[in-house]
Each structure stands twice: as structure tokens, then as C-alpha cells.
PDB file of C-alpha atoms and ligand atoms in Angstrom:
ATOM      1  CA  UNK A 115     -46.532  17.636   7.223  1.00 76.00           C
ATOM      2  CA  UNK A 116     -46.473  20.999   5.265  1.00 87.00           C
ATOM      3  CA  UNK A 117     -45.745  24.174   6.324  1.00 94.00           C
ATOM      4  CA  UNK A 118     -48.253  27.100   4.521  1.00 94.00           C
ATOM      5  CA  UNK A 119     -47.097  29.848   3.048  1.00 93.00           C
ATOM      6  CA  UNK A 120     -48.906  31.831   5.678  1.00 95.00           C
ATOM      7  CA  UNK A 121     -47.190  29.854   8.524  1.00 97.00           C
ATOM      8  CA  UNK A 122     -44.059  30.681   6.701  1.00 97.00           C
ATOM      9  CA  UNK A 123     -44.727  34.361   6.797  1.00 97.00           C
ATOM     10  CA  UNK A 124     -45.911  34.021  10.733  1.00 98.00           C
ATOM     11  CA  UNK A 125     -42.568  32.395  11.629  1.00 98.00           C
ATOM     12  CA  UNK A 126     -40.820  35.756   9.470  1.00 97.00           C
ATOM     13  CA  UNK A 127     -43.157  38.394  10.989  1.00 98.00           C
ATOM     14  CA  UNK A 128     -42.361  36.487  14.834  1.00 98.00           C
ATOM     15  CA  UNK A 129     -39.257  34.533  14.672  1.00 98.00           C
ATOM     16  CA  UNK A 130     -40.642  31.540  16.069  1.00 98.00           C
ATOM     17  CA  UNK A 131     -43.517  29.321  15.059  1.00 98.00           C
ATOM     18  CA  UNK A 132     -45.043  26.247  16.892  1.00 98.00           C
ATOM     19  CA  UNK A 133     -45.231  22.883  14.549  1.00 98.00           C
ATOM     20  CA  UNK A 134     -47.830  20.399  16.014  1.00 98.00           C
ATOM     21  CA  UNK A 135     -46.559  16.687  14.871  1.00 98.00           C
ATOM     22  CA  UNK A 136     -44.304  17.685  12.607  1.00 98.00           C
ATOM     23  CA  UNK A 137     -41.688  14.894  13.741  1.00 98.00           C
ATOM     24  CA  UNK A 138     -44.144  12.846  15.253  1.00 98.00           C
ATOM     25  CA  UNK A 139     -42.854   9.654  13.435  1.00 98.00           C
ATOM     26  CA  UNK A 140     -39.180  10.325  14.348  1.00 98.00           C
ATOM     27  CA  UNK A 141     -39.013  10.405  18.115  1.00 98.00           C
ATOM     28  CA  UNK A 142     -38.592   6.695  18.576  1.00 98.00           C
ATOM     29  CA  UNK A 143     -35.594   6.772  16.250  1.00 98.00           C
ATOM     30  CA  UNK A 144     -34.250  10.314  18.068  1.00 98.00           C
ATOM     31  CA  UNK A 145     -35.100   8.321  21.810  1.00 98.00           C
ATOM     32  CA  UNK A 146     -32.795   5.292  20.312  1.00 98.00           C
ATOM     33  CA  UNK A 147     -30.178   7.228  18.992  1.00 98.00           C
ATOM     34  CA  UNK A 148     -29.722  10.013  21.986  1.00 98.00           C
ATOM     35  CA  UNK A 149     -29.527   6.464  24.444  1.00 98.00           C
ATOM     36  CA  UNK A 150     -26.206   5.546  22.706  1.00 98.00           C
ATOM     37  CA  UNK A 151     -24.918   9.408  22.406  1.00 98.00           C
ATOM     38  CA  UNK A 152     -25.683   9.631  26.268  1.00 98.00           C
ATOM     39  CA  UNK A 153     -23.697   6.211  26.735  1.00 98.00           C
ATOM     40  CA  UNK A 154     -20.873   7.070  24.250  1.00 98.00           C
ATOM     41  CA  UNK A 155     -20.909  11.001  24.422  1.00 98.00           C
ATOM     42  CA  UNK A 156     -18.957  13.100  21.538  1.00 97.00           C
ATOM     43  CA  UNK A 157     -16.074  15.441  22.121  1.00 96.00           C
ATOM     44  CA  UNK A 158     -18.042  18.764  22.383  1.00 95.00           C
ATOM     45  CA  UNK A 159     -20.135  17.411  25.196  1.00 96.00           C
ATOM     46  CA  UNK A 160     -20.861  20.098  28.085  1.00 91.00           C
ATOM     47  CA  UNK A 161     -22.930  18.981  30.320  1.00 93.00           C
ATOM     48  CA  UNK A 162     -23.951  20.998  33.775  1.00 91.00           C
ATOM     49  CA  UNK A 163     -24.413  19.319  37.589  1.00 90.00           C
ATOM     50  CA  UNK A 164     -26.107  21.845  40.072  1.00 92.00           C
ATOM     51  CA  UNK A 165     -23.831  22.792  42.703  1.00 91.00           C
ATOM     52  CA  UNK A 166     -27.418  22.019  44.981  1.00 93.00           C
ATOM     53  CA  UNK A 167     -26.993  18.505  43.907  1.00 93.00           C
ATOM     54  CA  UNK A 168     -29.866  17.993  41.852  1.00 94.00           C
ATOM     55  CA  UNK A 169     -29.899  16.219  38.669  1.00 95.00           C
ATOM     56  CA  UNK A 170     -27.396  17.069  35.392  1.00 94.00           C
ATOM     57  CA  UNK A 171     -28.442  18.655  32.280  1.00 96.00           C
ATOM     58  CA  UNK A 172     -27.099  16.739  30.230  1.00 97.00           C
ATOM     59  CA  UNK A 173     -25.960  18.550  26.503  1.00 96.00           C
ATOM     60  CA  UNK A 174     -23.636  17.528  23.252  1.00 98.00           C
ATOM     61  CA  UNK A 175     -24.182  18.574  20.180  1.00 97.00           C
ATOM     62  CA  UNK A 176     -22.563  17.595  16.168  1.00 98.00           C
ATOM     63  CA  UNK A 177     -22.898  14.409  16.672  1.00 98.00           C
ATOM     64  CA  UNK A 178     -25.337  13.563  13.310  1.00 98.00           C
ATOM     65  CA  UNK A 179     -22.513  11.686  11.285  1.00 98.00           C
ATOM     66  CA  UNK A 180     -21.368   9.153  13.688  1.00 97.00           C
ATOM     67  CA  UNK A 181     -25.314   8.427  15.451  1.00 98.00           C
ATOM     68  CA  UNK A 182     -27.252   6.149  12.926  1.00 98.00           C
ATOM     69  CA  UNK A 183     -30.287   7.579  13.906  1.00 98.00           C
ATOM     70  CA  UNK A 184     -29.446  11.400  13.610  1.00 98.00           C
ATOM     71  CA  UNK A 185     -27.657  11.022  10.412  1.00 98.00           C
ATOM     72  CA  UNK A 186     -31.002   9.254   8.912  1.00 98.00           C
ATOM     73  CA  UNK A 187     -33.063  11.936  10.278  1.00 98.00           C
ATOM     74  CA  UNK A 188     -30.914  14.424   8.549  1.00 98.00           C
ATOM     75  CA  UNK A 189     -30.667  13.170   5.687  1.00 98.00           C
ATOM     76  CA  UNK A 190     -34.277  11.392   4.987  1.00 98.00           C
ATOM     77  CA  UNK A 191     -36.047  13.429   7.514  1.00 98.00           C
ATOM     78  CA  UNK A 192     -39.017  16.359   7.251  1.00 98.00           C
ATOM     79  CA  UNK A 193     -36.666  19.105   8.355  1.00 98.00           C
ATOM     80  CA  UNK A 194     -34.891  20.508   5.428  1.00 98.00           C
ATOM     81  CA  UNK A 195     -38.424  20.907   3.449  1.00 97.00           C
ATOM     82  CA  UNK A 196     -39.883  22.753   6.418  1.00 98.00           C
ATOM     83  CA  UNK A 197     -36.832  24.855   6.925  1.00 98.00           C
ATOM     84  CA  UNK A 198     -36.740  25.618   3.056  1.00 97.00           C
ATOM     85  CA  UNK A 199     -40.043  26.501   3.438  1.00 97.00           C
ATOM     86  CA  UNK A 200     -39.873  28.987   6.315  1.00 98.00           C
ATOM     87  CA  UNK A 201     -36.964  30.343   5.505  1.00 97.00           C
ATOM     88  CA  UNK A 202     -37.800  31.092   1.631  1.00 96.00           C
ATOM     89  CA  UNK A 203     -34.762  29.876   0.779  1.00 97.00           C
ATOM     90  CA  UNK A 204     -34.252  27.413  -2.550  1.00 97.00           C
ATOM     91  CA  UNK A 205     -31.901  24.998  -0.340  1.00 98.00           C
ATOM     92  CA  UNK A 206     -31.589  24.370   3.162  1.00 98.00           C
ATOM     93  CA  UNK A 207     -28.310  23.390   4.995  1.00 98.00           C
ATOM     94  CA  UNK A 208     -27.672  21.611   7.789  1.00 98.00           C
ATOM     95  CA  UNK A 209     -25.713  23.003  10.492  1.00 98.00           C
ATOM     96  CA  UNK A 210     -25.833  20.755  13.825  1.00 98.00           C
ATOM     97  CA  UNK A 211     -27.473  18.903  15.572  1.00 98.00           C
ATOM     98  CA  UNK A 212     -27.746  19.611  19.766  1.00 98.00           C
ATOM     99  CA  UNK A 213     -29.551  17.220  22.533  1.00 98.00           C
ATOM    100  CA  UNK A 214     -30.752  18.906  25.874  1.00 98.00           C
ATOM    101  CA  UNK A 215     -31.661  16.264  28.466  1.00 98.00           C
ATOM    102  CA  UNK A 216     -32.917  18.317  31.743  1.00 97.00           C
ATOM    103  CA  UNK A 217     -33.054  15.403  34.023  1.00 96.00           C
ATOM    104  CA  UNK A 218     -35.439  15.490  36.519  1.00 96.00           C
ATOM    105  CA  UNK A 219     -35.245  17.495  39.263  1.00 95.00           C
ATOM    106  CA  UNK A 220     -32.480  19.221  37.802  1.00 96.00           C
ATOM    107  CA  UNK A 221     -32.984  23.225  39.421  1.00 95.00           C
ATOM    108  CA  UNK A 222     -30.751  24.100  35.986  1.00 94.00           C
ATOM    109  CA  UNK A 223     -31.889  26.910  34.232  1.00 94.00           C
ATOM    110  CA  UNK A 224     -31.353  27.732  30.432  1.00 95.00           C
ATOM    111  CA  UNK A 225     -31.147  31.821  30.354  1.00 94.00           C
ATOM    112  CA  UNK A 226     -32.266  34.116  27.998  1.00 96.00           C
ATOM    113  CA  UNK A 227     -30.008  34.175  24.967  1.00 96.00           C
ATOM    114  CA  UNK A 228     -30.107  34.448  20.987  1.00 97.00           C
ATOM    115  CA  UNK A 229     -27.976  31.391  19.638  1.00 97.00           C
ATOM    116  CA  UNK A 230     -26.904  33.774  16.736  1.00 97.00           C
ATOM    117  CA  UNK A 231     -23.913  35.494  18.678  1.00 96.00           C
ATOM    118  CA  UNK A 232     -22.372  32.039  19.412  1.00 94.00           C
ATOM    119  CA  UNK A 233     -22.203  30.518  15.997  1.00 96.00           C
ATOM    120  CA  UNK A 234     -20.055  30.493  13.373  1.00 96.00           C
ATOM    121  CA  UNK A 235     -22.233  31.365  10.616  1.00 97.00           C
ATOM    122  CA  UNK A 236     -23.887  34.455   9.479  1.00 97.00           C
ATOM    123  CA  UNK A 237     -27.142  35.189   7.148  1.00 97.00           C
ATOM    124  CA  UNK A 238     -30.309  36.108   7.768  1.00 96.00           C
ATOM    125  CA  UNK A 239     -32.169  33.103   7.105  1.00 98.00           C
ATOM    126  CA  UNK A 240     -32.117  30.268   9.694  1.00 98.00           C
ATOM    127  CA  UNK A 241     -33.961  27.613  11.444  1.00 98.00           C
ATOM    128  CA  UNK A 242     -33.551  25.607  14.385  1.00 98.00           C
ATOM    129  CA  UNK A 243     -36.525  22.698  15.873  1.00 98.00           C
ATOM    130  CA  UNK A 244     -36.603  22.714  19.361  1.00 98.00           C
ATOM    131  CA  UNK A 245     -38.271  18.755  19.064  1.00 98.00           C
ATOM    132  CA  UNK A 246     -39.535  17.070  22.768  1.00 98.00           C
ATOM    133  CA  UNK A 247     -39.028  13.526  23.028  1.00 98.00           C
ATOM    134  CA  UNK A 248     -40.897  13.686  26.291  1.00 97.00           C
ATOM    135  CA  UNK A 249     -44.372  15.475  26.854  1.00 97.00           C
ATOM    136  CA  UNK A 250     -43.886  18.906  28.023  1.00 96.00           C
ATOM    137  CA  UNK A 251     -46.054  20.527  29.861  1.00 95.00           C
ATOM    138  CA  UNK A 252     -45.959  24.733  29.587  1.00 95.00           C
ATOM    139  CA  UNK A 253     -44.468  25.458  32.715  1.00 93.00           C
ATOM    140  CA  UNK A 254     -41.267  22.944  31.375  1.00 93.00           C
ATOM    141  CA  UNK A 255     -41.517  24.811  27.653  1.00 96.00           C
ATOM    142  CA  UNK A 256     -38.849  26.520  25.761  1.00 98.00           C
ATOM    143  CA  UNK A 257     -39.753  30.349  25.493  1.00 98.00           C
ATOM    144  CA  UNK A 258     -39.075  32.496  23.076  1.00 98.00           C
ATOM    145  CA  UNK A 259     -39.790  36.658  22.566  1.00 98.00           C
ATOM    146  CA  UNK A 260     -41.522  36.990  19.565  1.00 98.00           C
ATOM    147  CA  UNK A 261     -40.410  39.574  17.393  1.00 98.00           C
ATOM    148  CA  UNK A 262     -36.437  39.571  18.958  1.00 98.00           C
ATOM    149  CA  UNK A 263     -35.323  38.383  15.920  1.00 98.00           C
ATOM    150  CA  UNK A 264     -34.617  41.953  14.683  1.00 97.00           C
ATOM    151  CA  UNK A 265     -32.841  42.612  17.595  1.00 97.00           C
ATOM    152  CA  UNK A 266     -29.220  42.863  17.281  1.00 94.00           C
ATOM    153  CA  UNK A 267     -26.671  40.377  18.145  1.00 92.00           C
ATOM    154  CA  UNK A 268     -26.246  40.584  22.288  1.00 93.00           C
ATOM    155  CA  UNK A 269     -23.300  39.454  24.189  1.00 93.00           C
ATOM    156  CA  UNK A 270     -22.775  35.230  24.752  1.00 92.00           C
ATOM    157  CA  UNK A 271     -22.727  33.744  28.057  1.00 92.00           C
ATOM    158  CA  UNK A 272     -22.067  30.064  29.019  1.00 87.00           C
ATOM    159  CA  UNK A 273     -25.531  28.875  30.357  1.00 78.00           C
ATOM    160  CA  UNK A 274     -23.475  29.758  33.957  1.00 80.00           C
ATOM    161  CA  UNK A 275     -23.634  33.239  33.226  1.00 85.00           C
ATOM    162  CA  UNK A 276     -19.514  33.438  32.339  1.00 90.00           C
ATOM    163  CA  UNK A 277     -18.764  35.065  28.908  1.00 91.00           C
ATOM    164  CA  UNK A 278     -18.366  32.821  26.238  1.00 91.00           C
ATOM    165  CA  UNK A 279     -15.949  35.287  24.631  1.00 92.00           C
ATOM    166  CA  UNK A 280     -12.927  37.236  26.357  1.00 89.00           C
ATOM    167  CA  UNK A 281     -12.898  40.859  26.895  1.00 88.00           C
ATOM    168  CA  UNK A 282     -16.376  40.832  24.824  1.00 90.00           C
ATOM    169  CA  UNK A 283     -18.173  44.110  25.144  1.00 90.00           C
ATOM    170  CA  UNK A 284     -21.177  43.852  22.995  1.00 93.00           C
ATOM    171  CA  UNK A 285     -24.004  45.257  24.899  1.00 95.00           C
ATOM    172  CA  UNK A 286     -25.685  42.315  27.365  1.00 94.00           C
ATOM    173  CA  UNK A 287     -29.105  41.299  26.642  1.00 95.00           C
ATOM    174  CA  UNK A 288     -31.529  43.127  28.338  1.00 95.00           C
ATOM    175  CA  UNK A 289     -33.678  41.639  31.577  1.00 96.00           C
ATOM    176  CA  UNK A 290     -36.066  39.589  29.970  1.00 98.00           C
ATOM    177  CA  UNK A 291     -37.798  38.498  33.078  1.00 97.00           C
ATOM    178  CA  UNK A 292     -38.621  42.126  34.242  1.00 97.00           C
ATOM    179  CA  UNK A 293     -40.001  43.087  31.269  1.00 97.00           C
ATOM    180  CA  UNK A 294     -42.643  39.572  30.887  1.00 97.00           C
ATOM    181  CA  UNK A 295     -45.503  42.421  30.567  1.00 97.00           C
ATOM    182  CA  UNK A 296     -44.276  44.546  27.915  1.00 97.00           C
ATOM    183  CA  UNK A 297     -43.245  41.822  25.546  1.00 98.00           C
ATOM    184  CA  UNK A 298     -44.808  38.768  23.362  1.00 98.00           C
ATOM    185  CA  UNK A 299     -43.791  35.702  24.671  1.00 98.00           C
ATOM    186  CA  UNK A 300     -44.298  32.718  23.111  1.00 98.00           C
ATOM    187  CA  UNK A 301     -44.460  28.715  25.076  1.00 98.00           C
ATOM    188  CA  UNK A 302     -46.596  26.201  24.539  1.00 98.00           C
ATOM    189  CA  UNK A 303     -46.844  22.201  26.242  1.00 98.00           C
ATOM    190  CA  UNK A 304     -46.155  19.825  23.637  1.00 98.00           C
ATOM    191  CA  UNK A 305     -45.589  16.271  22.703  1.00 98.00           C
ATOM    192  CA  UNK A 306     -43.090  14.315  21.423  1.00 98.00           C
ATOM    193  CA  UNK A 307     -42.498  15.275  18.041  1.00 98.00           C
ATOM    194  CA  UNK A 308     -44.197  18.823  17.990  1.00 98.00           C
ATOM    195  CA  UNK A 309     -41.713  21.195  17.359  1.00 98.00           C
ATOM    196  CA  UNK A 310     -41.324  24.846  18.210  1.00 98.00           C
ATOM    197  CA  UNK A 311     -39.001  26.633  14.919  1.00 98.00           C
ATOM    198  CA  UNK A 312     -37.096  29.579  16.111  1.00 98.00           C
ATOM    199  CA  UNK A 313     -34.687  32.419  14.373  1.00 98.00           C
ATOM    200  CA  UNK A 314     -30.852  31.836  15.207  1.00 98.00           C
ATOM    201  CA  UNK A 315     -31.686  35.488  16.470  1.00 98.00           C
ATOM    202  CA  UNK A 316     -34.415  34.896  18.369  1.00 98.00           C
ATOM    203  CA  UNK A 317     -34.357  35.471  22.261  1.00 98.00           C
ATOM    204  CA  UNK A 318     -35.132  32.377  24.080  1.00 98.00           C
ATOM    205  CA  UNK A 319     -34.559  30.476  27.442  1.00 97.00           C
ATOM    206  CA  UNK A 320     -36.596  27.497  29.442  1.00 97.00           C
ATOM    207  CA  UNK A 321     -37.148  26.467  32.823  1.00 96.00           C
ATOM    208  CA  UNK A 322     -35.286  24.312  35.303  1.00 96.00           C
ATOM    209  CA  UNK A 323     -36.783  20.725  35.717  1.00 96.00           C
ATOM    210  CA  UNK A 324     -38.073  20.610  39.291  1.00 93.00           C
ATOM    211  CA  UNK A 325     -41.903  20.232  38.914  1.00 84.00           C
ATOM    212  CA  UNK A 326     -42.138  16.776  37.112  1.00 86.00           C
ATOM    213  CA  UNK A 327     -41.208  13.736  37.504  1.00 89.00           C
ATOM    214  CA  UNK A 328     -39.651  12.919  33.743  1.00 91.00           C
ATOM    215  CA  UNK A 329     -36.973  13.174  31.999  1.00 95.00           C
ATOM    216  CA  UNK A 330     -37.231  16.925  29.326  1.00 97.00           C
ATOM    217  CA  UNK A 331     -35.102  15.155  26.538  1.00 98.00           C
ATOM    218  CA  UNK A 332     -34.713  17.688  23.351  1.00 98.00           C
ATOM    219  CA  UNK A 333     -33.374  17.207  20.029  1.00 98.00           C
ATOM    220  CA  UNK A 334     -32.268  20.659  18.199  1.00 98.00           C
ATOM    221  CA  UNK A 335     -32.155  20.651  14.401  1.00 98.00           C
ATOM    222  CA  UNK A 336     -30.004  23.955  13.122  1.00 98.00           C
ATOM    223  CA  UNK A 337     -30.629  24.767   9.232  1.00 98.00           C
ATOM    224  CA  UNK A 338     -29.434  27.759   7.682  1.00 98.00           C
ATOM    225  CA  UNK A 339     -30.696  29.094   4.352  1.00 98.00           C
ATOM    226  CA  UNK A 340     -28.413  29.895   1.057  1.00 98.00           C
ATOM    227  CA  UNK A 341     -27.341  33.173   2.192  1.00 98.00           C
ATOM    228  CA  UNK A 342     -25.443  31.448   5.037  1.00 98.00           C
ATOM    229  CA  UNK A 343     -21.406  32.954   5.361  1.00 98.00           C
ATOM    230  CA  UNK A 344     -18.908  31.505   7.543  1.00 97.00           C
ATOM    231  CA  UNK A 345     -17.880  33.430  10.759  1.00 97.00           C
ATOM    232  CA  UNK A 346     -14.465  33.229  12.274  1.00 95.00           C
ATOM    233  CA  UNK A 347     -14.716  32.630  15.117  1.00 93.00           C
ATOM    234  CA  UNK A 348     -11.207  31.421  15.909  1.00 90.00           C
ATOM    235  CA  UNK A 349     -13.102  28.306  16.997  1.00 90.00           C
ATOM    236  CA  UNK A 350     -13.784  30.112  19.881  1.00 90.00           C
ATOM    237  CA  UNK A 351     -17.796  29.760  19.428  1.00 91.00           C
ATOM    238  CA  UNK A 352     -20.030  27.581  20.612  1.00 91.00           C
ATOM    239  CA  UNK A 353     -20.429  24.641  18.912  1.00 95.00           C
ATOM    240  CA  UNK A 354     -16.597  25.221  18.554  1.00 92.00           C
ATOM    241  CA  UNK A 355     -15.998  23.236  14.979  1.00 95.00           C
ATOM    242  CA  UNK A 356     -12.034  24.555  15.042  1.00 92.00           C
ATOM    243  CA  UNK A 357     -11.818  21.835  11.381  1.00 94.00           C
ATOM    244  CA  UNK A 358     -14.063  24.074   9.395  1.00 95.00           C
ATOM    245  CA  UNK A 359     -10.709  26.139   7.749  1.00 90.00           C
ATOM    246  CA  UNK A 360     -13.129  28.686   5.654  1.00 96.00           C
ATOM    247  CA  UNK A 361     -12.046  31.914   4.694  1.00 96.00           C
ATOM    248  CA  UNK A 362     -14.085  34.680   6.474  1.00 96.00           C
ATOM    249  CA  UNK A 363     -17.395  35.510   4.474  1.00 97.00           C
ATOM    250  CA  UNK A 364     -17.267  32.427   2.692  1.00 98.00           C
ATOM    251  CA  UNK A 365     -20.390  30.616   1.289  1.00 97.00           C
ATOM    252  CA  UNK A 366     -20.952  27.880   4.048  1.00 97.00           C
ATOM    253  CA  UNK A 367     -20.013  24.589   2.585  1.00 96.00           C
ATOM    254  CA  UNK A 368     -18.633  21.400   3.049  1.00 96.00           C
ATOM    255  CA  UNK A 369     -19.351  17.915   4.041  1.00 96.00           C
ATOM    256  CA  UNK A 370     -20.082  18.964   7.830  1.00 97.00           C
ATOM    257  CA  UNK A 371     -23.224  21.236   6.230  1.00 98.00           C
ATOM    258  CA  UNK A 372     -25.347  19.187   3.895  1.00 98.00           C
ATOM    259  CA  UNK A 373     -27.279  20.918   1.247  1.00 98.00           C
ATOM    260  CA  UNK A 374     -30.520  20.468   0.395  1.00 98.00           C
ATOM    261  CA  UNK A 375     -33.224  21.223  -2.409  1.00 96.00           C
TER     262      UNK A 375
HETATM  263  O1  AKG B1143     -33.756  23.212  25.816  1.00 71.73           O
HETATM  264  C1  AKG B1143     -33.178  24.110  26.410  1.00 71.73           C
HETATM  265  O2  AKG B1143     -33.055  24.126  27.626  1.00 71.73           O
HETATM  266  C2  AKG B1143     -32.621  25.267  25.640  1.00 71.73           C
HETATM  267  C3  AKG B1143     -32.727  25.101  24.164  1.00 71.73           C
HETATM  268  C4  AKG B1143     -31.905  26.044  23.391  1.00 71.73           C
HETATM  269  O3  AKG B1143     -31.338  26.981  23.896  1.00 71.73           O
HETATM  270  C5  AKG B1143     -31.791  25.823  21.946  1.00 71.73           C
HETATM  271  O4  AKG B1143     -32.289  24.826  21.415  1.00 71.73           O
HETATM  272  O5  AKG B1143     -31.168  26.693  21.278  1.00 71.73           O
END
């Protein structure tokens, strides 16, 4: 599948853009490969169990050079011509890879957040695929406020509401739920291998997984474009990656962030 140039410019006027089939031929490879990451998880795996005892959500993420499956996808797959494409950049890099199994029945919520703040990269041109392995129906769907990509950076939280940074006082996001009426938000159901494409800015969240009866397994594909920098984080951020030893500002580069043209 292609993006068009004026899907391109939707997904830069909105910060997100839904993609119907646009991995449609890669979930049975994505379904094999998250089995064996969920039966031989990697070291930055975080998953949550409710304190109500409901089911885990179950998350890792980097894990696309040591899973067959996800390295072939990132490598041979559609993404890094549709994020080149959206992002009007010449080459698109990869940055990770993250898997989201909401179990079901789990009452776990994913809050509002921009995934900007937690990374260790800067630019302004970036893509991630939010890619259902499972049918989703709306009311399970990943939303996102259209338009909060301009928005500035607000302050990380672990998805249990603690600060992902110390002493952080960057102003917290505002409540998105109060304000459903004035602003454009953007779900959709889906099936396996649609894909929703997102800003790294963008404000997004999605619902606990108590009405249905299957498993809400995700695959997220970062890319960023060539105007990506490294961000120190002190390996503080979320995913951590305390190997990457770049100098501030830096070009982002290196065998962890395939580039592609
Ligand atoms: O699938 C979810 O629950 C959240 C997804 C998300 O936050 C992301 O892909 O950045």
C-alpha cells in the first residue's frame, strides 16, 4: 500500500492518520513472533497486574534484533516507505519497536500522554503504527487528539500516574477527558493489520479491556525522520537504551536505528 501525498499532508495538518490494511500481510508473522517475546520476554519488559485482580497488560519493547519476525518486518517490511512518506523526509529510521497485549478483562487503562517527552530523541518529524493483531472494536481503540501535535512537550508519567522523571516540573498535560467536547478526537475499530500513524507529539491514550472477550495485542513501529537528534536522557527515559553513548544533539545513528531510503 501507498500513502498519497494528500494523506501525507492530513497526517501533518492532524498528527495522526488511520491506514486501512496497510500491514495486513504481516500480522501472522507479528502474532508468531510476539508468542516467543511473551514466552522469553527482553530486559526492558514492564508489564502492569491490576491491583483488582484482573488480567495483566502485558508490555516490552526493543526487542526487533533478537525476534526473527520483528527484525524481518523491519527490515523488509512496508513501514519505512510509509513513514518516509508521511514524514517528508528522504530516509526513515527506525527507532523501536513496543508490543501492548491488554489481556482480557484487564480494567488497565493507558492515560493520556504524548510519547515525545519520554524518548530520547528529538526532531520534528516522526512516526509511530499503532498495528492490531486482534480486531478492535472502537470502544477498545487507541485515541488520539488531533491537532496536539503542536502542543508542547507535557510532563511523563508511568502509565500508574508516578513521574517518570524526578523533581520534573514541566507543566502536566491538561484533562483530556473533561474537555472530549471542545477537542477533535480521533478512534476508529480496526483489524488486524490496519494501522493508526501518530506524531511522537501527539496526545493519545486507550481504554481498559473489560468489554470483550479477546486478547487487544498491539505492535508499535517508532520511525523518526532525518532531522532526528539524540536526547540525553541519562538513560533515564522510557525506552531507557542507557548503550546509546551519543553526544547531546547528535545526528541519531547507529546500528540500534536503521536507516532507510
Ligand atoms: O496500546 C496502548 O494501550 C497504548 C499505545 C501507546 O501508547 C503507543 O503506542 O504509544
Amino acid at each position: 500500500m501507498d500513502v498519497t501525498e494528500a494523506q501525507a499532508a492530513q497526517f501533518r495538518e492532524d498528527g495522526v492518520l488511520l491506514l486501512r490494511g496497510a500491514f495486513r500481510d504481516w500480522v501472522e508473522p507479528l502474532r508468531a513472533g510476539t508468542d516467543t517475546l511473551m514466552a522469553h520476554p527482553g530486559i526492558y519488559e514492564r508489564s502492569y497486574t491490576p491491583k483488582d485482580g484482573s488480567a495483566r497488560f502485558f508490555q516490552d519493547l526493543c526487542n526487533w534484533q533478537r525476534i526473527p519476525e520483528y527484525r524481518d518486518f523491519v527490515l523488509h517490511g512496508p513501514g519505512a516507505a510509509l513513514a518516509r512518506t508521511l514524514m517528508g523526509s528522504q530516509g526513515a529510521r527506525f527507532f523501536h519497536d513496543h508490543i501492548l497485549v491488554k489481556e482480557p478483562g484487564t480494567s488497565i487503562v493507558t492515560p493520556w500522554h504524548q510519547d515525545s517527552p519520554y524518548y530520547c530523541v528529538g526532531g520534528e518529524q516522526s512516526v509511530s503504527f499503532w498495528i492490531p493483531l486482534d480486531p478492535v472494536s472502537r470502544e477498545q481503540a487507541l485515541e488520539c487528539v488531533a491537532g496536539s501535535h503542536r502542543w508542547k512537550n507535557h510532563r511523563p508519567k508511568r502509565f500508574d500516574g508516578t513521574d517518570l522523571f524526578e523533581g520534573d516540573d514541566t507543566e502536566e498535560l491538561p484533562n483530556i477527558d473533561s474537555r472530549r467536547d471542545e477537542l477533535r478526537i480521533m478512534g476508529w475499530a480496526m483489524e488486524p493489520g490496519d494501522a493508526v500513524a501518530f506524531d511522537f507529539h501527539t496526545v493519545h491514550g486507550a481504554p481498559a479491556n473489560t468489554g470483550s472477550a479477546l486478547r487487544r495485542r498491539v505492535f508499535s513501529a517508532r520511525w523518526v525522520g532525518d532531522d532526528a537528534v539524540f536526547i540525553d536522557r541519562q538513560g533515564r527515559g522510557s525506552p531507557p537504551l542507557r548503550h546509546i553513548r551519543l553526544p547531546d544533539g547528535a545526528p541519531l545513528d547507529g546500528p540500534d536505528f536503521p536507516r532507510f531510503t
